CSV table of C-alpha atoms in Angstrom, one decimal:
chain,number,residue,atom,x,y,z
A,5,UNK,CA,96.5,90.8,95.3
A,6,UNK,CA,97.4,87.1,95.1
A,7,UNK,CA,98.8,85.4,98.2
A,8,UNK,CA,100.3,81.9,98.2
A,9,UNK,CA,101.2,80.5,101.6
A,10,UNK,CA,102.1,77.0,100.5
A,11,UNK,CA,105.6,77.0,99.1
A,12,UNK,CA,106.7,73.4,99.5
A,13,UNK,CA,108.3,72.2,96.2
A,14,UNK,CA,107.9,75.6,94.5
A,15,UNK,CA,110.9,77.4,92.9
A,16,UNK,CA,111.2,80.8,94.5
A,17,UNK,CA,114.7,81.5,93.3
A,18,UNK,CA,113.7,84.5,91.1
A,19,UNK,CA,111.7,86.3,93.8
A,20,UNK,CA,113.0,89.1,95.9
A,21,UNK,CA,112.9,88.2,99.5
A,22,UNK,CA,112.0,90.9,102.1
A,23,UNK,CA,111.8,90.1,105.8
A,24,UNK,CA,109.9,92.1,108.4
A,25,UNK,CA,110.2,90.6,111.9
A,26,UNK,CA,109.0,87.0,111.6
A,27,UNK,CA,107.2,87.5,108.2
A,28,UNK,CA,109.0,86.9,104.9
A,29,UNK,CA,107.5,88.3,101.8
A,30,UNK,CA,108.4,87.1,98.3
A,31,UNK,CA,108.0,89.8,95.7
A,32,UNK,CA,107.5,88.7,92.1
A,33,UNK,CA,110.2,90.0,89.6
A,34,UNK,CA,107.5,91.6,87.5
A,35,UNK,CA,106.1,93.5,90.4
A,36,UNK,CA,109.5,94.6,91.5
A,37,UNK,CA,110.3,95.8,87.9
A,38,UNK,CA,107.1,97.9,87.7
A,39,UNK,CA,107.5,99.5,91.1
A,40,UNK,CA,109.2,102.6,92.3
A,41,UNK,CA,108.7,101.6,96.0
A,42,UNK,CA,107.3,98.8,97.9
A,43,UNK,CA,106.5,99.5,101.6
A,44,UNK,CA,105.7,96.8,104.0
A,45,UNK,CA,103.8,97.3,107.3
A,46,UNK,CA,103.2,95.0,110.2
A,47,UNK,CA,100.7,95.6,113.0
A,48,UNK,CA,100.2,93.6,116.2
A,49,UNK,CA,97.1,93.5,118.4
A,50,UNK,CA,97.3,91.1,121.3
A,51,UNK,CA,98.3,87.8,119.7
A,52,UNK,CA,97.1,88.8,116.2
A,53,UNK,CA,99.3,90.2,113.4
A,54,UNK,CA,98.4,91.8,110.1
A,55,UNK,CA,100.5,93.1,107.4
A,56,UNK,CA,100.1,95.6,104.5
A,57,UNK,CA,101.8,96.1,101.3
A,58,UNK,CA,101.8,99.6,99.5
A,59,UNK,CA,103.2,99.7,96.0
A,60,UNK,CA,104.0,102.9,94.1
A,61,UNK,CA,104.1,101.9,90.4
A,62,UNK,CA,106.3,103.4,87.7
A,63,UNK,CA,104.9,105.5,84.9
A,64,UNK,CA,101.2,105.7,84.2
A,65,UNK,CA,99.9,102.4,85.4
A,66,UNK,CA,96.6,102.7,87.2
A,67,UNK,CA,96.6,99.3,88.9
A,68,UNK,CA,98.6,96.1,89.2
A,69,UNK,CA,95.7,93.8,90.1
């Protein structure tokens, strides 16, 4: 999975934006088009946070990455 946390000056207009608490995820149009569902999870432990993304792909795709 590719993660880009530096968005200054980047055009994110075509991305789907999904917010979960104080985390905003930008989903690429190609990933959204190949997916039946995209589930986001957020876990907290003390002051640490981690998130997960589970994708169910359409058709017979074996992997997106």
